[in-house]
Amino acid sequence: TVIQVVNAANNAADTVTINRAELRVNNAELRVEGINSRTGNGSFAPSVEIHNGAAVGNTCPGALIATTAVSAADGTWRFRGNVNITVTTVCVKSAGGGVASSSVNQR
């Protein structure tokens, strides 16, 4: 007797949560921080892309601002850098497929 168990690949997208989105107007420093859930295979995606503008469906069509690493330990990520554009909304897309948008606080 042969018993074969076939497990379909779990391609579920992760969930992206943006905890902070802030533009320091005096020095044009953008700060974006958040956390990702685990992907379908139980690990965290390696990176997120931060784009200017809001999400459209499951995409971030705006200009790419930065790509930043996701912590393999807890799924957190953080970007801090100077930008030469006015950013009022950011879209974050995970390499794991998750997408989130947030308005940017001007400080």
mmCIF file of C-alpha atoms in Angstrom:
data_model
loop_
_atom_site.group_PDB
_atom_site.id
_atom_site.type_symbol
_atom_site.label_atom_id
_atom_site.label_comp_id
_atom_site.label_asym_id
_atom_site.label_seq_id
_atom_site.Cartn_x
_atom_site.Cartn_y
_atom_site.Cartn_z
ATOM 1 C CA THR A 1 0.000 0.000 0.000
ATOM 2 C CA VAL A 2 1.297 3.416 -0.969
ATOM 3 C CA ILE A 3 -0.094 6.564 0.599
ATOM 4 C CA GLN A 4 0.810 9.764 -1.146
ATOM 5 C CA VAL A 5 0.003 13.145 0.349
ATOM 6 C CA VAL A 6 0.112 16.067 -2.036
ATOM 7 C CA ASN A 7 0.149 19.504 -0.488
ATOM 8 C CA ALA A 8 -0.692 22.331 -2.831
ATOM 9 C CA ALA A 9 1.652 25.284 -2.664
ATOM 10 C CA ASN A 10 0.324 27.975 -0.394
ATOM 11 C CA ASN A 11 0.695 31.173 -2.369
ATOM 12 C CA ALA A 12 -1.297 33.370 -0.019
ATOM 13 C CA ALA A 13 -0.083 36.957 -0.004
ATOM 14 C CA ASP A 14 1.160 38.499 3.197
ATOM 15 C CA THR A 15 -0.523 41.468 4.851
ATOM 16 C CA VAL A 16 1.274 44.815 4.976
ATOM 17 C CA THR A 17 0.562 47.241 7.829
ATOM 18 C CA ILE A 18 1.941 50.795 7.714
ATOM 19 C CA ASN A 19 2.468 52.075 11.262
ATOM 20 C CA ARG A 20 4.107 55.392 10.399
ATOM 21 C CA ALA A 21 4.234 57.588 7.304
ATOM 22 C CA GLU A 22 5.696 61.018 7.895
ATOM 23 C CA LEU A 23 7.442 63.680 5.837
ATOM 24 C CA ARG A 24 9.671 66.123 7.707
ATOM 25 C CA VAL A 25 9.047 69.195 5.571
ATOM 26 C CA ASN A 26 12.047 71.193 6.840
ATOM 27 C CA ASN A 27 14.589 68.632 5.584
ATOM 28 C CA ALA A 28 12.489 66.555 3.120
ATOM 29 C CA GLU A 29 13.046 63.400 5.164
ATOM 30 C CA LEU A 30 10.475 60.670 4.563
ATOM 31 C CA ARG A 31 9.913 58.107 7.315
ATOM 32 C CA VAL A 32 7.833 55.018 6.620
ATOM 33 C CA GLU A 33 7.620 52.090 9.039
ATOM 34 C CA GLY A 34 5.499 48.993 9.303
ATOM 35 C CA ILE A 35 5.182 45.260 9.683
ATOM 36 C CA ASN A 36 4.308 42.351 7.432
ATOM 37 C CA SER A 37 2.544 39.127 8.295
ATOM 38 C CA ARG A 38 4.109 35.843 7.282
ATOM 39 C CA THR A 39 3.651 34.634 3.715
ATOM 40 C CA GLY A 40 1.856 31.400 2.873
ATOM 41 C CA ASN A 41 5.066 29.406 3.339
ATOM 42 C CA GLY A 42 5.498 30.664 6.918
ATOM 43 C CA SER A 43 8.355 33.098 6.366
ATOM 44 C CA PHE A 44 8.509 36.857 5.964
ATOM 45 C CA ALA A 45 9.001 38.439 2.552
ATOM 46 C CA PRO A 46 12.576 39.729 2.176
ATOM 47 C CA SER A 47 11.671 43.310 1.222
ATOM 48 C CA VAL A 48 9.028 45.942 0.585
ATOM 49 C CA GLU A 49 8.862 48.642 -2.077
ATOM 50 C CA ILE A 50 7.706 52.126 -1.082
ATOM 51 C CA HIS A 51 5.986 54.071 -3.851
ATOM 52 C CA ASN A 52 4.629 57.608 -4.152
ATOM 53 C CA GLY A 53 0.822 57.667 -4.362
ATOM 54 C CA ALA A 54 -2.008 55.351 -3.425
ATOM 55 C CA ALA A 55 -2.579 51.702 -4.225
ATOM 56 C CA VAL A 56 -4.693 50.820 -7.237
ATOM 57 C CA GLY A 57 -6.101 47.368 -6.666
ATOM 58 C CA ASN A 58 -3.182 45.130 -5.747
ATOM 59 C CA THR A 59 -0.518 47.373 -7.267
ATOM 60 C CA CYS A 60 1.510 50.458 -6.441
ATOM 61 C CA PRO A 61 1.615 52.329 -9.776
ATOM 62 C CA GLY A 62 3.370 55.440 -8.450
ATOM 63 C CA ALA A 63 7.070 56.206 -8.720
ATOM 64 C CA LEU A 64 9.334 53.929 -6.675
ATOM 65 C CA ILE A 65 10.861 55.832 -3.755
ATOM 66 C CA ALA A 66 12.835 53.017 -2.122
ATOM 67 C CA THR A 67 13.125 49.312 -1.448
ATOM 68 C CA THR A 68 13.844 48.327 2.131
ATOM 69 C CA ALA A 69 14.582 45.046 3.901
ATOM 70 C CA VAL A 70 12.071 43.212 6.082
ATOM 71 C CA SER A 71 13.325 41.674 9.330
ATOM 72 C CA ALA A 72 13.348 37.881 9.028
ATOM 73 C CA ALA A 73 12.863 37.717 12.811
ATOM 74 C CA ASP A 74 9.650 39.708 13.238
ATOM 75 C CA GLY A 75 8.502 41.122 9.878
ATOM 76 C CA THR A 76 9.199 44.761 10.720
ATOM 77 C CA TRP A 77 10.658 47.221 8.224
ATOM 78 C CA ARG A 78 11.710 50.848 8.307
ATOM 79 C CA PHE A 79 12.717 53.465 5.744
ATOM 80 C CA ARG A 80 14.181 56.870 6.495
ATOM 81 C CA GLY A 81 15.589 58.966 3.671
ATOM 82 C CA ASN A 82 15.482 62.280 1.895
ATOM 83 C CA VAL A 83 13.163 62.744 -1.059
ATOM 84 C CA ASN A 84 13.058 65.477 -3.679
ATOM 85 C CA ILE A 85 9.314 65.159 -4.319
ATOM 86 C CA THR A 86 6.264 66.094 -2.294
ATOM 87 C CA VAL A 87 4.803 62.893 -0.888
ATOM 88 C CA THR A 88 1.250 63.003 0.487
ATOM 89 C CA THR A 89 0.392 59.295 0.159
ATOM 90 C CA VAL A 90 2.566 56.187 0.067
ATOM 91 C CA CYS A 91 1.874 52.708 -1.214
ATOM 92 C CA VAL A 92 3.890 49.804 0.163
ATOM 93 C CA LYS A 93 4.106 46.549 -1.783
ATOM 94 C CA SER A 94 5.665 43.495 -0.221
ATOM 95 C CA ALA A 95 7.699 40.978 -2.178
ATOM 96 C CA GLY A 96 5.168 38.564 -0.645
ATOM 97 C CA GLY A 97 2.315 40.190 -2.579
ATOM 98 C CA GLY A 98 0.645 42.306 0.099
ATOM 99 C CA VAL A 99 -0.163 45.975 -0.564
ATOM 100 C CA ALA A 100 -1.149 48.869 1.718
ATOM 101 C CA SER A 101 -1.554 52.648 1.376
ATOM 102 C CA SER A 102 -1.351 55.444 3.894
ATOM 103 C CA SER A 103 -1.595 59.193 3.906
ATOM 104 C CA VAL A 104 1.665 60.882 4.878
ATOM 105 C CA ASN A 105 1.683 63.238 7.855
ATOM 106 C CA GLN A 106 3.463 66.488 7.012
ATOM 107 C CA ARG A 107 5.531 67.670 9.994
#
